[in-house]
Short mmCIF file of C-alpha atoms in Angstrom, two decimals:
data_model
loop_
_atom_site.label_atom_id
_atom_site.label_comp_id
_atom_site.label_asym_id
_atom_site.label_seq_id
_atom_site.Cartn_x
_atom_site.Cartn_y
_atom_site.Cartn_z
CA UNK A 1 17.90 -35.10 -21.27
CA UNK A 2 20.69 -37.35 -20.62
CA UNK A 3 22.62 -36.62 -23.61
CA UNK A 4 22.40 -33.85 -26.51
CA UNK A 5 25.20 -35.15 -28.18
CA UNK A 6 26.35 -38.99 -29.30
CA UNK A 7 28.46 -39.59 -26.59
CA UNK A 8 28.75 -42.80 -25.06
CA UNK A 9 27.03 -43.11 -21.59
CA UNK A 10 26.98 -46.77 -20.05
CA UNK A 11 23.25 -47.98 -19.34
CA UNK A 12 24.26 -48.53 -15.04
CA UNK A 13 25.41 -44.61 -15.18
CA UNK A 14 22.59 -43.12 -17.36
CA UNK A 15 20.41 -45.16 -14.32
CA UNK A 16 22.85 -43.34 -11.73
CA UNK A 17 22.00 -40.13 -13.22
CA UNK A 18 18.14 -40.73 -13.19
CA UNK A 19 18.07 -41.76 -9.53
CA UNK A 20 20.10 -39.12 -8.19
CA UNK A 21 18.51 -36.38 -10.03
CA UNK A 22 14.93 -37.81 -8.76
CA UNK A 23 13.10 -37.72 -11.99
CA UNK A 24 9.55 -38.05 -12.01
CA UNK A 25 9.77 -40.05 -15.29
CA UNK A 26 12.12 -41.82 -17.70
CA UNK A 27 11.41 -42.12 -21.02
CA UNK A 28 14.26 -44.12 -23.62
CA UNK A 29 13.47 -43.49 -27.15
CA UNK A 30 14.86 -46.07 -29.31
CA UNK A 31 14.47 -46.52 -33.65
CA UNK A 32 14.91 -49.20 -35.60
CA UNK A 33 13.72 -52.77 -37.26
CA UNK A 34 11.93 -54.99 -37.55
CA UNK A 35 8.01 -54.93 -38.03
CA UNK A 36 6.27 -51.49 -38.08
CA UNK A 37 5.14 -48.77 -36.08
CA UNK A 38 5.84 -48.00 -32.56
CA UNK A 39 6.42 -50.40 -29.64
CA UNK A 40 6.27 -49.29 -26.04
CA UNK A 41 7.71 -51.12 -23.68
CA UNK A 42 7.39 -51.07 -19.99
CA UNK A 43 10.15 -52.77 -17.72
CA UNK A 44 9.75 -56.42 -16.74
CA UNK A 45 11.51 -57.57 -13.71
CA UNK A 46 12.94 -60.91 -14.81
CA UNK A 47 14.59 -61.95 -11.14
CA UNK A 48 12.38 -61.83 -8.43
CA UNK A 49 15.26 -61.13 -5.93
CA UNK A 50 13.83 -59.65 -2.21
CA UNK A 51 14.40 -55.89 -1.50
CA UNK A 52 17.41 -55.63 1.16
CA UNK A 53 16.21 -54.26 4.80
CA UNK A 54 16.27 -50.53 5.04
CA UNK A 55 16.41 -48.13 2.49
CA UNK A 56 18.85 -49.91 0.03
CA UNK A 57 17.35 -51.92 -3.18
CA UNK A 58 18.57 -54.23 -5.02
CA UNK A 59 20.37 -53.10 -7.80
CA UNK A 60 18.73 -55.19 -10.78
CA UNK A 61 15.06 -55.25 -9.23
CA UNK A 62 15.62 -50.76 -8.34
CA UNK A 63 12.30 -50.66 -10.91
CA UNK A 64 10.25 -52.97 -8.63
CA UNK A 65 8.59 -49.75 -6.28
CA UNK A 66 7.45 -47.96 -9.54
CA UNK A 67 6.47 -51.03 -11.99
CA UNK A 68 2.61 -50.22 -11.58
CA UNK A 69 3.05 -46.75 -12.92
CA UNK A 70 5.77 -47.75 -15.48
CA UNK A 71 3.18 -50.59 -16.69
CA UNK A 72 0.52 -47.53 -16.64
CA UNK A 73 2.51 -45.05 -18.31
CA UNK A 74 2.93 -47.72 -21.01
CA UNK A 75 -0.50 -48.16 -21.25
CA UNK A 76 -1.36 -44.37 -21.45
CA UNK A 77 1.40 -43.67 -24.28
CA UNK A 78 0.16 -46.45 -26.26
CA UNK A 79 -3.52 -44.90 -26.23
CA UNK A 80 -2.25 -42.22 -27.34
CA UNK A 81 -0.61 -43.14 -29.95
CA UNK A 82 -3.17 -45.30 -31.53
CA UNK A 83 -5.46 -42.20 -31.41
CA UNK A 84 -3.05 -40.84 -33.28
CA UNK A 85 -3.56 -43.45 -36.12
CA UNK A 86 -0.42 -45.16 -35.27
CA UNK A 87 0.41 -49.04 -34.66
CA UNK A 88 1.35 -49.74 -31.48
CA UNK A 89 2.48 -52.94 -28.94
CA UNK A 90 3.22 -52.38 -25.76
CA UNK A 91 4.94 -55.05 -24.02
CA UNK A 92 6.52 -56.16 -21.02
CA UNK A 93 10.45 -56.37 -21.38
CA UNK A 94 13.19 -56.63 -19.22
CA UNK A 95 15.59 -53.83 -20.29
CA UNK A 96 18.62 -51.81 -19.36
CA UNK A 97 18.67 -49.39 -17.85
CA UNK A 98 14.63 -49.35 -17.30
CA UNK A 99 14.94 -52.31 -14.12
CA UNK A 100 17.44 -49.88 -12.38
CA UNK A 101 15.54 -46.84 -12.13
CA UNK A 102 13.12 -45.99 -9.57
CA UNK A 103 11.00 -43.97 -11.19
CA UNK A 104 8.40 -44.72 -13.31
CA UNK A 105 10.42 -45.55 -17.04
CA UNK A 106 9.36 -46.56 -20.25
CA UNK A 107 11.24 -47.15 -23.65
CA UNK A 108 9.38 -46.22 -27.04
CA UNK A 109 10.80 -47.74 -29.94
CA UNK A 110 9.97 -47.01 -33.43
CA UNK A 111 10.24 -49.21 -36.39
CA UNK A 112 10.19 -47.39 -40.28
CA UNK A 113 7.46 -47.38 -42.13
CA UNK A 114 6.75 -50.25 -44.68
CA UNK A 115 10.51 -51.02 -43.96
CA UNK A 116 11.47 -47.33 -45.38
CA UNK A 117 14.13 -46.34 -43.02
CA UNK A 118 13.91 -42.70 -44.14
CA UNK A 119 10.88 -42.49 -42.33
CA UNK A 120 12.82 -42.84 -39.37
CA UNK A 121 13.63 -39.25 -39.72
CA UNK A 122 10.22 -38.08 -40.65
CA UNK A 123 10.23 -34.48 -38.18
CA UNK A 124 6.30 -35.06 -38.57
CA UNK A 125 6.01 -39.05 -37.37
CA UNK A 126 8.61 -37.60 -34.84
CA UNK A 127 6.31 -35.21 -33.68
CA UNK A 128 3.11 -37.09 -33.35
CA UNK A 129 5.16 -39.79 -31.07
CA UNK A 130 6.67 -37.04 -28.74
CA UNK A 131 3.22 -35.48 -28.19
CA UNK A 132 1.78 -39.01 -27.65
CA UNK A 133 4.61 -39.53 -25.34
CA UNK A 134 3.91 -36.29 -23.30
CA UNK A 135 0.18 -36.48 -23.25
CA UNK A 136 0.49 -39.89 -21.71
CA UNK A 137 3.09 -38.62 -19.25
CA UNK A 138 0.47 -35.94 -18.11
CA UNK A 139 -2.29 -38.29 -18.06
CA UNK A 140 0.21 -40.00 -15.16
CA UNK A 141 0.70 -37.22 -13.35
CA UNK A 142 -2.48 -35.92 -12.73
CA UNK A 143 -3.91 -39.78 -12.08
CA UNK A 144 -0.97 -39.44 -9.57
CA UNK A 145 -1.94 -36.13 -8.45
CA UNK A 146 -5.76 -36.82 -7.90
CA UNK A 147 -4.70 -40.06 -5.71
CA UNK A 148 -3.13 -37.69 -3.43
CA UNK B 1 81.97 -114.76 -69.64
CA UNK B 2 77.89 -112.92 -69.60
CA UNK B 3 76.94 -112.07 -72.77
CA UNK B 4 76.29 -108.33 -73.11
CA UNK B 5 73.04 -108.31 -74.51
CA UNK B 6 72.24 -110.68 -71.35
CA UNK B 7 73.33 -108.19 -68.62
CA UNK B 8 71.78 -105.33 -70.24
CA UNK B 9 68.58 -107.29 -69.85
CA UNK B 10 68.98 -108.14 -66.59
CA UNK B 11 70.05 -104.33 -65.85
CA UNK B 12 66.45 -103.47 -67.14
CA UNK B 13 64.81 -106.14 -65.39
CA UNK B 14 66.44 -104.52 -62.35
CA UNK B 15 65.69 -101.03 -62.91
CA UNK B 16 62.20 -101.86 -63.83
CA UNK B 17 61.64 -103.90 -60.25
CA UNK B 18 63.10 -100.83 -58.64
CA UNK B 19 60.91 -97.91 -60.61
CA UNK B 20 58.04 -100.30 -59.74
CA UNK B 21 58.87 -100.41 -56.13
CA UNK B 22 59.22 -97.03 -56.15
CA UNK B 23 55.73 -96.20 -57.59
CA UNK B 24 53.55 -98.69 -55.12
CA UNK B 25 55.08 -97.20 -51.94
CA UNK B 26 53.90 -93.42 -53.44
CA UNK B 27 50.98 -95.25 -54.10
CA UNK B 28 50.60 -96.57 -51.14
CA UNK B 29 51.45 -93.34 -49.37
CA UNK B 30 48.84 -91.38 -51.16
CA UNK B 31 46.43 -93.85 -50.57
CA UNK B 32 46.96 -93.60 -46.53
CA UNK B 33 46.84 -89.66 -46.80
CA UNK B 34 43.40 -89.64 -48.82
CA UNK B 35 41.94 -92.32 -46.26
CA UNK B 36 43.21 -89.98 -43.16
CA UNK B 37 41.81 -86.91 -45.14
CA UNK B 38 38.43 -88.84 -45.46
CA UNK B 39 38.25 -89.87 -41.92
CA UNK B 40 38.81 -86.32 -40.67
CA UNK B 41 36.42 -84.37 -42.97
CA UNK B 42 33.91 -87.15 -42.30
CA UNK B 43 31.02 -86.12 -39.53
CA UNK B 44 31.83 -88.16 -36.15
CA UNK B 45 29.81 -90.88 -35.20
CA UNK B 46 28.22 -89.52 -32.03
CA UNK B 47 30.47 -91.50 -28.85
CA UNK B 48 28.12 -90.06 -26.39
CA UNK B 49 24.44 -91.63 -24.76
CA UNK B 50 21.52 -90.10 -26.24
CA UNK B 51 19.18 -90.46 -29.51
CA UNK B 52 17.62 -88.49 -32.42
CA UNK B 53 14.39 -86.93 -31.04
CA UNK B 54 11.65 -85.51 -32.80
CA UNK B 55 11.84 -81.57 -30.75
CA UNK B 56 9.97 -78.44 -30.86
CA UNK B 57 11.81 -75.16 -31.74
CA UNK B 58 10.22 -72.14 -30.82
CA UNK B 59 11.78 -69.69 -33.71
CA UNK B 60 11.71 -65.96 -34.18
CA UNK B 61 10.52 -64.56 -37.56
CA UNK B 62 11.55 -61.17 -37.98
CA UNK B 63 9.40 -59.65 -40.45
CA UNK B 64 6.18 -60.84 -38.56
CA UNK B 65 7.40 -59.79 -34.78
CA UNK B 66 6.41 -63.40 -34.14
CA UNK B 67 8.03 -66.43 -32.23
CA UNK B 68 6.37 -69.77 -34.16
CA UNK B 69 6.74 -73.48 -32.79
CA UNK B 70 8.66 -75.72 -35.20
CA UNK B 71 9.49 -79.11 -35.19
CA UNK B 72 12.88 -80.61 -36.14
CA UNK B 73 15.11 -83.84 -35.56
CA UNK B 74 17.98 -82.97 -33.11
CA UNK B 75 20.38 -86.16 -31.52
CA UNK B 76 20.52 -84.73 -27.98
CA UNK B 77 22.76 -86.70 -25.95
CA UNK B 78 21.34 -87.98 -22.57
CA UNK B 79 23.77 -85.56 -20.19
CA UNK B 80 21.60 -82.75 -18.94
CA UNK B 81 23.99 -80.38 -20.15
CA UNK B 82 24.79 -81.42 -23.39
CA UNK B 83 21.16 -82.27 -24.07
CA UNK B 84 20.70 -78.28 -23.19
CA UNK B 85 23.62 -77.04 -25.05
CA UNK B 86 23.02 -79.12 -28.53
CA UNK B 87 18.77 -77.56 -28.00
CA UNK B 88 20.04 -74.39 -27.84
CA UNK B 89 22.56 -75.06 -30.74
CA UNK B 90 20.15 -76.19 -32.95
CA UNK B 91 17.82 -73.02 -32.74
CA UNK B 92 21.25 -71.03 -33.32
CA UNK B 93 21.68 -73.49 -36.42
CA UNK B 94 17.70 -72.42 -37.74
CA UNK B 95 19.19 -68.69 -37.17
CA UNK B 96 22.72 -69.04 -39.04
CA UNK B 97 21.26 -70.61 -42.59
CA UNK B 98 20.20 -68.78 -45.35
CA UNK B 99 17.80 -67.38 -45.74
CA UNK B 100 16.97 -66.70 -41.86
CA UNK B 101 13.88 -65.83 -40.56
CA UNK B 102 15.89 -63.94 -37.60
CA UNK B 103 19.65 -63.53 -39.31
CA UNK B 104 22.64 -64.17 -36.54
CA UNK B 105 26.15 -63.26 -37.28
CA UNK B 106 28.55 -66.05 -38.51
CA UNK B 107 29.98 -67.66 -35.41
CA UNK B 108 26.90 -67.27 -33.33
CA UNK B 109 27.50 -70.08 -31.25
CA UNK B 110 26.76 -71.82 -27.28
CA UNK B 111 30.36 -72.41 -26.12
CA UNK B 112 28.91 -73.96 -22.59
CA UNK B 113 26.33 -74.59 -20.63
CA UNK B 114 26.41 -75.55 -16.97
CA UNK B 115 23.77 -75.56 -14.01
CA UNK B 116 25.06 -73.85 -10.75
CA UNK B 117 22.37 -75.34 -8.76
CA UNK B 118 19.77 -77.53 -9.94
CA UNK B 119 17.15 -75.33 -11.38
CA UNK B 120 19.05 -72.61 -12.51
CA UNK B 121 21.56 -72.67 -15.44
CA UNK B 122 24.10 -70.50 -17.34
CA UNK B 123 24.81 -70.38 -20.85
CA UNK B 124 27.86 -68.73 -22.13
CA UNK B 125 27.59 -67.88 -25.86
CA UNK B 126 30.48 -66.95 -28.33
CA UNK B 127 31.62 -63.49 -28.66
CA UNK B 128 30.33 -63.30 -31.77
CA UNK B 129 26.93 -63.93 -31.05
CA UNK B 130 26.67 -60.90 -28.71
CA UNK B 131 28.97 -58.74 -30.71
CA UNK B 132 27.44 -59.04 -34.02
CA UNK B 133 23.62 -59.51 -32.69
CA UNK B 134 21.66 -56.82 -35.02
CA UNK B 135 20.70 -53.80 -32.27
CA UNK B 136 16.96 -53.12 -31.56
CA UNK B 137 14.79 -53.88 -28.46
CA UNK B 138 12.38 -56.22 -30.39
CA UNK B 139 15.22 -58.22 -32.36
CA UNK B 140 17.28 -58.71 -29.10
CA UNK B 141 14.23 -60.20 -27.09
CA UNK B 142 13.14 -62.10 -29.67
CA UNK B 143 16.64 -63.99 -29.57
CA UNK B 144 16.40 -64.62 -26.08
CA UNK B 145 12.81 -65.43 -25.63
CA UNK B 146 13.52 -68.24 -28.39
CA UNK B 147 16.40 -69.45 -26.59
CA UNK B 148 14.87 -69.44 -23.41
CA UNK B 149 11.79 -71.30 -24.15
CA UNK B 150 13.14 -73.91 -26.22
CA UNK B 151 15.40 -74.56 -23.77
CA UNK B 152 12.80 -74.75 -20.88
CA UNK B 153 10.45 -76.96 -23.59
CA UNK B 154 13.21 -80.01 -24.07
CA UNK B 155 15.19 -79.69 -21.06
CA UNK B 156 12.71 -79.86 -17.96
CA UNK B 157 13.51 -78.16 -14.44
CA UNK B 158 15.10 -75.06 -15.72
CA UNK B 159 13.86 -72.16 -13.89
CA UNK B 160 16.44 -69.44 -13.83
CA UNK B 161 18.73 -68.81 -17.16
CA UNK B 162 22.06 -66.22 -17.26
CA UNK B 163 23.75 -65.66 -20.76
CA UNK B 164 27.82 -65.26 -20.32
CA UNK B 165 29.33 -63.80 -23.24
CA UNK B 166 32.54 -65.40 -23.86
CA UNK B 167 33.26 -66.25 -20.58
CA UNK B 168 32.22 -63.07 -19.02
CA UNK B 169 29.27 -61.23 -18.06
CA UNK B 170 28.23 -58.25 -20.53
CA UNK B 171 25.43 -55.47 -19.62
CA UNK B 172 23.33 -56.48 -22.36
CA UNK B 173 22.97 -58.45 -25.79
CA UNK B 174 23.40 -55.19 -28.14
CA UNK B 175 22.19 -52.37 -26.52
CA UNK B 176 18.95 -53.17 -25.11
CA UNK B 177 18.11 -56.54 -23.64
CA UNK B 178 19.34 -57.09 -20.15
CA UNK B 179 22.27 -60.03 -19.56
CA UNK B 180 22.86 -58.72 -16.27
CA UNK B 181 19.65 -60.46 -14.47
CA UNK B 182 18.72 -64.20 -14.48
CA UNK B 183 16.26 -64.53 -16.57
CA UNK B 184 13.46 -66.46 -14.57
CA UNK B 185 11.58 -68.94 -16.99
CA UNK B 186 8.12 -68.46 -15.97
CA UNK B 187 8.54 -64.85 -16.63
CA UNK B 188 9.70 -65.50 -20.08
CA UNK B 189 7.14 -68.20 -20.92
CA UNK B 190 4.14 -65.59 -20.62
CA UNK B 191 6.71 -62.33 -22.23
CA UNK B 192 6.56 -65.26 -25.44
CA UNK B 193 2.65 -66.13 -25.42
CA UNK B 194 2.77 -62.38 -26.35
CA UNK B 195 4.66 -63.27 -29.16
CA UNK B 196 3.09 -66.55 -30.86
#
C-alpha cells in the first residue's frame, strides 16, 4: 500500500516508491464515471524514446522492460472479472504513474452501476474486483514462475 | 427704436436655433457611440488567408465510452498553426455548448499552438481546461484522444503532440492521463479505433 490515509502523494514519487521498494506488481485502483463496470487498463508507452546505455532508463518510457506482463496482467484481471459476471474493457492507456514503474502495473477503474454512484461503495462489488484483481495477479506469477 | 414684441421674437428665434443646435450635436454624439458599440460587438471579418471547409470532428460521447466522427463547417485559416489551433478550437467549441456530449469547464480553451520541429507540435491549453477537466481515467483520455486525432485528421504531418497548461508543463490532465510524454500520433490513432 502506498497510502492508508488521503494524503497527497505526487504520481513521480508514488513511482519512486514502487521502484525502490522492487515490487513485483503495481496495481492503481481508481472509481468513477462515465459508462459502467470496470475498465482495466494496462500502460501504453506514448514516446518511443531509446533506453540510455547502461543501467539507467528513461524516465517516461521506465514501463517499457515490463509492458508484456503489464499488457498480460491486464488481460488476466479482465478474465477474471468477466467470470465474475462483470463488464469489463481493458485498454491500452498511457498513464501516470503506470509508464514510470518497472514493474509490471496496471490501473482498474470502476464506473457505478447504472450511473448509481452509491454503488461505488458496494463492500460486495468491492470484493468481487479485489479477488479478480488477485487471482489475476497469481495467474502472473506462476506463468512467471513456470517460465523459469 | 425695436419694438418690444419684435425683440422678444427674435430672442426666441435665437434661443430656439441654439436648443436646436444643442440637440443635433447629442444626437449626433449618440449616434457615433451606438455605431462604435455596433462595430465592436459585431464578429470580425476574418483578415487572415484561409476558407470555410467542410471538416471531420472526431467527438467524445460520454455516456457511450465512444469517440464518433462528425462533420462540421470550420474557416481554418491557411497558416499551419492557426489552421491547427482554430481545429482544435472547434472540437473544444462541440465540448463547451449545452448540452455536451463530453461537458468541459467554461474557459476551456487552446491559447497556442506552435511546432518545435516539423512533425512534432505543442499545444498549450488554458488553465481552465486542465483545472476544471472532470477526473477519471476514461473521461481524461477521451479528451485527448479527440484532440489528438482531429488534429492529426485536418492538419497533415503531425506526428508527436505535447499539451502545456498555461504556459507550463503539468504531470497530468486531472489525475490520470499523462501530459508529461509526447504523445506520438500513430499511437493514439489505434488507442481511438478502440474507441469508435
Amino acid at each position: 500500500m502506498l497510502r492508508e490515509s488521503d494524503i497527497d502523494l505526487s504520481l513521480d514519487r508514488r513511482a519512486e516508491i514502487t521502484n525502490e521498494q522492487r515490487a513485483s506488481v503495481y496495481v492503481a485502483l481508481h472509481a468513477g464515471r462515465p459508462g459502467k463496470g470496470v475498465r482495466v487498463y494496462a500502460p501504453a508507452l506514448t514516446d518511443t524514446q531509446q533506453a540510455l546505455a547502461g543501467r539507467f532508463l528513461p524516465w517516461e518510457n521506465a514501463q517499457s522492460g515490463a509492458l508484456s506482463r503489464s499488457q498480460n496482467l491486464a488481460r488476466l484481471v479482465s478474465e477474471e472479472l468477466r467470470e465474475k459476471g462483470l463488464t469489463v474493457a481493458n485498454l491500452g492507456m498511457p498513464l501516470r504513474p503506470l509508464n514510470n514503474i518497472v514493474a509490471p502495473a496496471i490501473a482498474v477503474e470502476l464506473a457505478p452501476q447504472e450511473g448509481d454512484q452509491q454503488s461505488l461503495e458496494s463492500q460486495k462489488r468491492q470484493n468481487i474486483v479485489a479477488t479478480a484483481i488477485a487471482l489475476g495477479i497469481v495467474q502472473l506469477r506462476s506463468q512467471i514462475g513456470a517460465r523459469q | 427704436m425695436i419694438p418690444r414684441h419684435f425683440q422678444i421674437t427674435i430672442a426666441l428665434v435665437l434661443l430656439a436655433i441654439l436648443v436646436s443646435g444643442i440637440v443635433i450635436i447629442r444626437l449626433t454624439h449618440k449616434e457615433e457611440a451606438l455605431t462604435l458599440q455596433a462595430a465592436e460587438a459585431a464578429p470580425a471579418a476574418p483578415i487572415l488567408n484561409g476558407k470555410e471547409e467542410h471538416i471531420q470532428l472526431l467527438l467524445a460521447y460520454d455516456e457511450d465510452q465512444a469517440l464518433r466522427w462528425r462533420p462540421a463547417d470550420v474557416f481554418l485559416p491557411a497558416d499551419r498553426n492557426l489552421r491547427a489551433r482554430e481545429t482544435l478550437r472547434s472540437v473544444l467549441a462541440q465540448y463547451l455548448q449545452m448540452p455536451s456530449p463530453h461537458p468541459l469547464a467554461k474557459g476551456a480553451d487552446i491559447k497556442d499552438v506552435y511546432f518545435i520541429s516539423d512533425d512534432t507540435m505543442i499545444v498549450d491549453t488554458t488553465a481552465q481546461f486542465a483545472d476544471g477537466h472532470p477526473s477519471g481515467v476514461l473521461l481524461e483520455e477521451l479528451t485527448l484522444a479527440s484532440l489528438i486525432e482531429t488534429l492529426t485528421a485536418n492538419v497533415p504531418g503531425i506526428a508527436r503532440v505535447k499539451f502545456l497548461v498555461d504556459g507550463k508543463e503539468r504531470e497530468t490532465l486531472a489525475g490520470h492521463a499523462d501530459l508529461m510524454s509526447f504523445y506520438q500520433t500513430a499511437a493514439v490513432h489505434e488507442l481511438a479505433k478502440e474507441f469508435e
